[in-house]
Short mmCIF file of C-alpha atoms and ligand atoms in Angstrom, two decimals:
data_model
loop_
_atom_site.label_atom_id
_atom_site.label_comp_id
_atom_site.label_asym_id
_atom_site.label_seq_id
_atom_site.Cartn_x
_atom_site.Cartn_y
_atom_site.Cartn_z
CA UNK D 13 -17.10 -1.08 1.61
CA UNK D 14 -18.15 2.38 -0.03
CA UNK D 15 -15.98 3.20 -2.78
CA UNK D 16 -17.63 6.54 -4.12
CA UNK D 17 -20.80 8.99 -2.76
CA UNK D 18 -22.74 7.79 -5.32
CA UNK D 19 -23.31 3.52 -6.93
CA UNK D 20 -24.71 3.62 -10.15
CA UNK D 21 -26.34 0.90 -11.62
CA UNK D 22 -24.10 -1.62 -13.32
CA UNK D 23 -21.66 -1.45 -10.46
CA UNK D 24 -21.06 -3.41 -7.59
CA UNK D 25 -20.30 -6.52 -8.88
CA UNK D 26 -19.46 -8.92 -6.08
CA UNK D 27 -17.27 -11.41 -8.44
CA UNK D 28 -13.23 -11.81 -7.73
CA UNK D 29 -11.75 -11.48 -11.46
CA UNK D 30 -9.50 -13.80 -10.51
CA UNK D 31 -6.58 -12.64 -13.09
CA UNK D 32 -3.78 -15.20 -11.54
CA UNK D 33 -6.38 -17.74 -12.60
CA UNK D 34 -6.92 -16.37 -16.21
CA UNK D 35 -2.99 -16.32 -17.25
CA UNK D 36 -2.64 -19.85 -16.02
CA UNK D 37 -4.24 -22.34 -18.19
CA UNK D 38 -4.03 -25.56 -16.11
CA UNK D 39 -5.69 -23.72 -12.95
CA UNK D 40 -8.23 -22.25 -15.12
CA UNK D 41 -8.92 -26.12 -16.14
CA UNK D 42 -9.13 -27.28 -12.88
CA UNK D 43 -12.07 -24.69 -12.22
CA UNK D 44 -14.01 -25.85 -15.27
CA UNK D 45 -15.72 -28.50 -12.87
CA UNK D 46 -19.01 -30.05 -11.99
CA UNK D 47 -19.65 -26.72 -9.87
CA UNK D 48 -18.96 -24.30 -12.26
CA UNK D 49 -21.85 -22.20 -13.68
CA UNK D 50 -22.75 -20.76 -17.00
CA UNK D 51 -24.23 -17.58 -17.80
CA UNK D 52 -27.41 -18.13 -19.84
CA UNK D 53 -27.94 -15.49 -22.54
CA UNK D 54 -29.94 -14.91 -25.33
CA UNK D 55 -27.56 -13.71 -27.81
CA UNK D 56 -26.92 -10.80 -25.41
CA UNK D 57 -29.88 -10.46 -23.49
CA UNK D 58 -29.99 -12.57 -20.11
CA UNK D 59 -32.34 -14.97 -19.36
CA UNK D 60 -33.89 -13.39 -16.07
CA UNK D 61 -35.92 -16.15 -13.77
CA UNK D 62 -39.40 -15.32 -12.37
CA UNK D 63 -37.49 -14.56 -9.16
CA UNK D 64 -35.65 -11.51 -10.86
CA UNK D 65 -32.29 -13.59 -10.80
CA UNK D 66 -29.75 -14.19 -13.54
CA UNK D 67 -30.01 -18.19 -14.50
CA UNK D 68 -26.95 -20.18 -14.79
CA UNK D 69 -26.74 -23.65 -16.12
CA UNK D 70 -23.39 -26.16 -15.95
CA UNK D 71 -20.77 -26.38 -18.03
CA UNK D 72 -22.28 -29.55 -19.98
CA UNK D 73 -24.81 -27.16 -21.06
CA UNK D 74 -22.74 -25.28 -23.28
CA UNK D 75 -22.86 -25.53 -27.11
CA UNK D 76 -20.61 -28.19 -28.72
CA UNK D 77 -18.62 -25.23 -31.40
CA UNK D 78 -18.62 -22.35 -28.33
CA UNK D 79 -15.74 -20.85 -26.27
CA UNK D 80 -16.06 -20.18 -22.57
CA UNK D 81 -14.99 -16.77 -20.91
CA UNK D 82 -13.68 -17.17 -17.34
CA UNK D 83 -16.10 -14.19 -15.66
CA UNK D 84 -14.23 -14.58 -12.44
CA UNK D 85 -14.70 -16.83 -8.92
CA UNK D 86 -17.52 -16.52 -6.39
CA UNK D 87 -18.77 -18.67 -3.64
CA UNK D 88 -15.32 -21.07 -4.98
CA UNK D 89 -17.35 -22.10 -7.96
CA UNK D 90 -15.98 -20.12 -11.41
CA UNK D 91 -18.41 -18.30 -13.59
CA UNK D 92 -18.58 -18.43 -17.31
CA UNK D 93 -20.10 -16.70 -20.32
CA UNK D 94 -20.30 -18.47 -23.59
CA UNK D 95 -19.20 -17.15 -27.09
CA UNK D 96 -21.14 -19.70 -29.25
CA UNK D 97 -19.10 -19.13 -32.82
CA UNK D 98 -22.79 -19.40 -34.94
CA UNK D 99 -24.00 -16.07 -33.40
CA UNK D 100 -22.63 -12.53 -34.81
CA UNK D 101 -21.91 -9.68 -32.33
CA UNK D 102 -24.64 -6.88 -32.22
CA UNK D 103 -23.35 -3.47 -31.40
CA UNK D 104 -27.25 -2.97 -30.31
CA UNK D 105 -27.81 0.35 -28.70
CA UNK D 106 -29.51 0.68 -25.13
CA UNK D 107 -32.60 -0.93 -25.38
CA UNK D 108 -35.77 -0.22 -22.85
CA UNK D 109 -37.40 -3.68 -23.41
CA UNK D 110 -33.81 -5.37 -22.46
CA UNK D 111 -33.60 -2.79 -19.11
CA UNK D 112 -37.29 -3.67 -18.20
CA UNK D 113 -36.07 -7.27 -17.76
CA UNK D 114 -32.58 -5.63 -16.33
CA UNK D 115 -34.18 -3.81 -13.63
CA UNK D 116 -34.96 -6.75 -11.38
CA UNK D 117 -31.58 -7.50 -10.92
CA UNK D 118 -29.86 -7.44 -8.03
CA UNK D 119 -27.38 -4.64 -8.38
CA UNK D 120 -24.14 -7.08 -8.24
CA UNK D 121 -25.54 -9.52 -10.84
CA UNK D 122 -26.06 -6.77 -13.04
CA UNK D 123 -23.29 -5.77 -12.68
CA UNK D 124 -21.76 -9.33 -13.49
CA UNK D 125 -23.88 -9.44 -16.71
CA UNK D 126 -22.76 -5.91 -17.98
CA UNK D 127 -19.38 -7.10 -18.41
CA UNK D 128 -20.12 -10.52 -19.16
CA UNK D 129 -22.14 -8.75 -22.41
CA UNK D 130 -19.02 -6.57 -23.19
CA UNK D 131 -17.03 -9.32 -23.20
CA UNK D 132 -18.78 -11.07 -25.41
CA UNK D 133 -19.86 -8.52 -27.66
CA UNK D 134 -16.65 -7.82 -28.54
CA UNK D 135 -14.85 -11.28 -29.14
CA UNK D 136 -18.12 -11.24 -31.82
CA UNK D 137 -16.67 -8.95 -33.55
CA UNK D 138 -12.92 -8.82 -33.55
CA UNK D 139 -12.17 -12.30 -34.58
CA UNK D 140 -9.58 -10.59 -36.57
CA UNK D 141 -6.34 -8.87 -36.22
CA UNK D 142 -6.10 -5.88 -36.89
CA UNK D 143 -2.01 -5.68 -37.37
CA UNK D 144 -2.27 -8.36 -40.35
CA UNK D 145 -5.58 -9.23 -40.59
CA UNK D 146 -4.88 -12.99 -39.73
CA UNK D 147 -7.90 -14.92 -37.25
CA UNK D 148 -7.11 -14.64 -34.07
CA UNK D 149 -8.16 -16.91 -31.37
CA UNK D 150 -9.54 -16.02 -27.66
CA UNK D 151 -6.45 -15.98 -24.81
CA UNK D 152 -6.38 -15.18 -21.04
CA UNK D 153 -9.53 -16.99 -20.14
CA UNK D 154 -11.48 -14.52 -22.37
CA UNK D 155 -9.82 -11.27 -21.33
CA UNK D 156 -7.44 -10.95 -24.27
CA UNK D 157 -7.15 -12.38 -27.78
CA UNK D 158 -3.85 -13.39 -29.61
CA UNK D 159 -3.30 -13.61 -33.47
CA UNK D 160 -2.47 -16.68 -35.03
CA UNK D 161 0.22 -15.37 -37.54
CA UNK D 162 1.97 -12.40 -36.25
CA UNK D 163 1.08 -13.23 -32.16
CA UNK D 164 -0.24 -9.47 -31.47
CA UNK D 165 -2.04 -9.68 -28.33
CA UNK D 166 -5.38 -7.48 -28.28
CA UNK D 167 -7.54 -6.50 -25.25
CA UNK D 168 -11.02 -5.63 -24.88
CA UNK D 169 -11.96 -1.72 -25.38
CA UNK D 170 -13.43 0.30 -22.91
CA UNK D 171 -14.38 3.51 -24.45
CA UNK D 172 -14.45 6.37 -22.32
CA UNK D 173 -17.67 9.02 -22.47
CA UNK D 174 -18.20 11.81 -20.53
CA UNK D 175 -21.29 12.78 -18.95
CA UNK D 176 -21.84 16.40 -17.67
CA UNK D 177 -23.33 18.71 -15.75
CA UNK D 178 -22.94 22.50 -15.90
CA UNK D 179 -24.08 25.06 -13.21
CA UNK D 180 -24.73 28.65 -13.55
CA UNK D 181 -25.91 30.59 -10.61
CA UNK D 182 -28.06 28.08 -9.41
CA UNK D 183 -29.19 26.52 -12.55
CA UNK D 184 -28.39 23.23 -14.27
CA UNK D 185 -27.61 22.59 -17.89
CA UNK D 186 -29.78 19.69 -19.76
CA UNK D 187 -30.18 19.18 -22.83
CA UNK D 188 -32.59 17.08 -25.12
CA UNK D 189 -31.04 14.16 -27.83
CA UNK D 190 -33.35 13.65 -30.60
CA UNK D 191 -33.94 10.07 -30.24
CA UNK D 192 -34.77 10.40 -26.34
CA UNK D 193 -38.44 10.19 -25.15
CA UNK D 194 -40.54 12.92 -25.40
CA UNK D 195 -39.78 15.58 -22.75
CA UNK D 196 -37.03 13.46 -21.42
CA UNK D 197 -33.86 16.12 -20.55
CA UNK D 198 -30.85 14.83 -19.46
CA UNK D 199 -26.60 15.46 -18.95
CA UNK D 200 -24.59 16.87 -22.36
CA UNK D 201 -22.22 13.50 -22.65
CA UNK D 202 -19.53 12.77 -25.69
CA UNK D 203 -17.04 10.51 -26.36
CA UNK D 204 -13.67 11.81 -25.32
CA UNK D 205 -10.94 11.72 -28.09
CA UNK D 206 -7.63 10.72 -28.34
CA UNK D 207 -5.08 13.69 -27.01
CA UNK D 208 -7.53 15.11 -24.23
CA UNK D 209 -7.94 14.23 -20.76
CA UNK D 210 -11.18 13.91 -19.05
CA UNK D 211 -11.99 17.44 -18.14
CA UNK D 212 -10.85 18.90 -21.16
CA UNK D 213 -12.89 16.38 -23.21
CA UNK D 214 -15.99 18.38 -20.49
CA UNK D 215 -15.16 21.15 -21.60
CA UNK D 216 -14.83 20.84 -25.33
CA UNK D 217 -18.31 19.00 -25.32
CA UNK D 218 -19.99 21.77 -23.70
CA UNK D 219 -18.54 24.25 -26.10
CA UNK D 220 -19.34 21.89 -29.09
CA UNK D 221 -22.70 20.91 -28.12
CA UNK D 222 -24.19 24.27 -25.94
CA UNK D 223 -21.60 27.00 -27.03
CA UNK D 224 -20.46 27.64 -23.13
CA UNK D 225 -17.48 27.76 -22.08
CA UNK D 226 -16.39 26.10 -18.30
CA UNK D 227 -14.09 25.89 -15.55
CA UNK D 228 -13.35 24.07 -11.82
CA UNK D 229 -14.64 20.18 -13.75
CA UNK D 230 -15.09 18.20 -10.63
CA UNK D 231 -15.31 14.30 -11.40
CA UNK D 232 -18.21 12.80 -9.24
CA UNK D 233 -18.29 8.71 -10.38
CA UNK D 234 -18.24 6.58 -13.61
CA UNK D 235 -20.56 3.53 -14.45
CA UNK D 236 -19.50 0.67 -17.13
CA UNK D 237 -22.19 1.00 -19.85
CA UNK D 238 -22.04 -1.79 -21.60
CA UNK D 239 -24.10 -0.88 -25.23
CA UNK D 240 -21.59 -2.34 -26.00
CA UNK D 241 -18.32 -0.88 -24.11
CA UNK D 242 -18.91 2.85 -22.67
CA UNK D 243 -17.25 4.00 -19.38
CA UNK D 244 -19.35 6.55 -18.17
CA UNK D 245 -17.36 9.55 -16.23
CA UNK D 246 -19.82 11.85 -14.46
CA UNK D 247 -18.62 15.09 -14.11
CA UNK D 248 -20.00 18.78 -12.66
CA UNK D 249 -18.49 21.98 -13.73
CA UNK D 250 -19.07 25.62 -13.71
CA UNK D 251 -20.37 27.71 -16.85
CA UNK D 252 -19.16 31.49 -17.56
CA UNK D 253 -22.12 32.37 -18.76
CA UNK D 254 -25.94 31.01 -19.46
CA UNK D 255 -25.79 32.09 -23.13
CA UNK D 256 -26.49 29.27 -25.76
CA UNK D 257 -25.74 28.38 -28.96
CA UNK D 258 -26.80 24.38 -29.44
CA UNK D 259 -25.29 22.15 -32.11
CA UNK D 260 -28.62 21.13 -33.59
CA UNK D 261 -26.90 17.88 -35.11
CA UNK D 262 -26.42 16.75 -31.45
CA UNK D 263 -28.91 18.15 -29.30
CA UNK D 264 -32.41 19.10 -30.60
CA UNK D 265 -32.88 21.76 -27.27
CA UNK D 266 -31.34 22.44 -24.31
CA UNK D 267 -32.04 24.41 -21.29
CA UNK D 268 -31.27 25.80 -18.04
CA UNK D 269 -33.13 24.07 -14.85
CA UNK D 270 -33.60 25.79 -11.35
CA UNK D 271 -33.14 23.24 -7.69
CA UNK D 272 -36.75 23.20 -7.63
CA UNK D 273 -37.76 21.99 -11.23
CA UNK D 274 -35.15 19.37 -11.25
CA UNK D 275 -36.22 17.95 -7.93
CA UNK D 276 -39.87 17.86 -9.33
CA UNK D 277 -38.91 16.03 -12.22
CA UNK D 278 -36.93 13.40 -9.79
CA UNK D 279 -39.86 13.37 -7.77
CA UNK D 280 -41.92 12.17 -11.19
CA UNK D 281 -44.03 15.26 -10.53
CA UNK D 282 -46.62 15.74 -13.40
CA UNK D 283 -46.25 19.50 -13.67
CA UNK D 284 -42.25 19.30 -13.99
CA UNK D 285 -41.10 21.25 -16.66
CA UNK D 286 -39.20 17.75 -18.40
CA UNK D 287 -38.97 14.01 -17.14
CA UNK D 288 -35.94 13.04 -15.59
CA UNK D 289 -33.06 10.37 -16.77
CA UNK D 290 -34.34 7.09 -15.97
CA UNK D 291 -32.74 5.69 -12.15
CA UNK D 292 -30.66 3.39 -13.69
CA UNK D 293 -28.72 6.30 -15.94
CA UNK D 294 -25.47 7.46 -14.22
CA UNK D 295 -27.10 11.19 -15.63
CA UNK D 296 -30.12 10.09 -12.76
CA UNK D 297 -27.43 9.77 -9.80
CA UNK D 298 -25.38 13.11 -11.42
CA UNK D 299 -28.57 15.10 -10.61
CA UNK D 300 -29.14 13.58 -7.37
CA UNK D 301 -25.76 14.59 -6.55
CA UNK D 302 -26.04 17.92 -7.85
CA UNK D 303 -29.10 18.76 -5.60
CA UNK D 304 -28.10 17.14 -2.49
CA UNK D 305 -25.22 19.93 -2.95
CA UNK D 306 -27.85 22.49 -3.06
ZN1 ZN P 199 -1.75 -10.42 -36.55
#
């Protein structure tokens, strides 16, 4: 079943969440069997077989002090992720060495292990409540947690970030982050803020970070990002003009691209003028998308 034009990595998990099964604690018990399976990570890293597979391990396996999150059902076995208590959260960033080991996954186990990591990532670090500051302790199977003094249920946080493209007679907006490989261009993105919807928080990010001002945002497909809890939402739009004035705090340069440039740089040609987002970047597919429409 298709869903969207475009499948970015991190997507197409094949796992049934199973929510009747996380709200009901003596069915969730009665999958914590001999055939369930445990994720095995490295604090957050996976442990990735020679085969390019994730490795899972039973539930006896699991540390005596950790708590198990119910990652969903498949092939009738349930699938769990462990939150061992002596490990802090890590709000580490993307990391190339991790996706080098992340890039022989199958595309649904990666996508099992992105929010597996999420998940876990952020029970590490909101053990507290944030109403009254009491411990709270993990509820729903994983998906929730509920204070011990004042009974405030909190969920997990997906933070939304927008990703962007802008076209101006045939030319395509990218821009350079300062931290980003050298020659490496890719989509203006930006958190979106509270009091804005999606194409607003487009706009305003173009405006912020290029000084152009848009119209017609088109939404194309989003990707889970999960370093540590991003929902990518890919978006095109339409500039008024090709005049810049760049936020230097943001971007360090940015620049308009012709068809033919940015299929080179897809292509990996040498004399491209700038390397392309890596495939499994959701800015990688936006592009692809953006010149198929050429
Ligand atoms: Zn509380």
């Amino acid at each position: 079943m298709t869903l969207s034009l475009i499948s970015p990595a991190l997507t197409g998990g094949l796992i049934d969440r199973a929510d009747q099964v996380r709200v009901d604690s003596d069915r969730l018990a009665s999958y914590m069997n001999w055939k369930a399976r445990l994720l095995t990570l490295n604090g957050l890293e996976p442990e990735v077989s020679i085969e390019g597979r994730l490795v899972w391990r039973s539930l006896a396996d699991a540390a005596p002090d950790s708590e198990l999150i119910f990652l969903g059902l498949l092939d009738d076995k349930a699938h769990f992720a462990e939150l061992k208590c002596s490990e802090p959260g890590s709000s580490l960033q993307y990391n190339p060495r991790v996706w080098q080991m992340l890039a022989s996954l199958p595309a649904d186990e990666l996508a099992l292990y992105g929010g597996a990591r999420t998940l876990v990532d952020w029970h590490a670090r909101h053990r507290f409540c944030s109403l009254c500051g009491a411990a709270s302790a993990m509820s729903k199977g994983g998906w929730a947690r509920t204070c011990s003094s004042c009974a405030a249920e909190h969920y997990p946080r997906v933070d939304p970030v927008t990703i962007m493209l802008s076209e101006f007679k045939g030319k395509v907006l990218l821009g350079r982050q300062p931290r980003f490989p050298l020659r490496r261009f890719s989509a203006l993105a930006g958190f979106v803020e509270p009091g804005e919807g999606v194409e607003e928080a487009v706009a305003r990010e173009l405006w912020e970070e290029a000084g152009i001002r848009v119209r017609n945002v088109r939404y194309v497909a989003s990707q889970p990002w999960p370093f540590p809890s991003s929902l990518m939402i890919a978006c095109t739009s339409e500039a008024l003009s090709d005049e810049l004035t760049l936020d230097t705090t943001e971007i360090e340069e940015a620049a308009w691209f012709s068809a033919a440039e940015v299929r080179a740089a897809m292509a990996g040609d040498e004399t491209a003028p700038f390397i392309a987002p890596p495939p499994f970047a959701i800015a990688h597919d936006l592009l692809k998308h953006w010149l198929d429409a050429q």
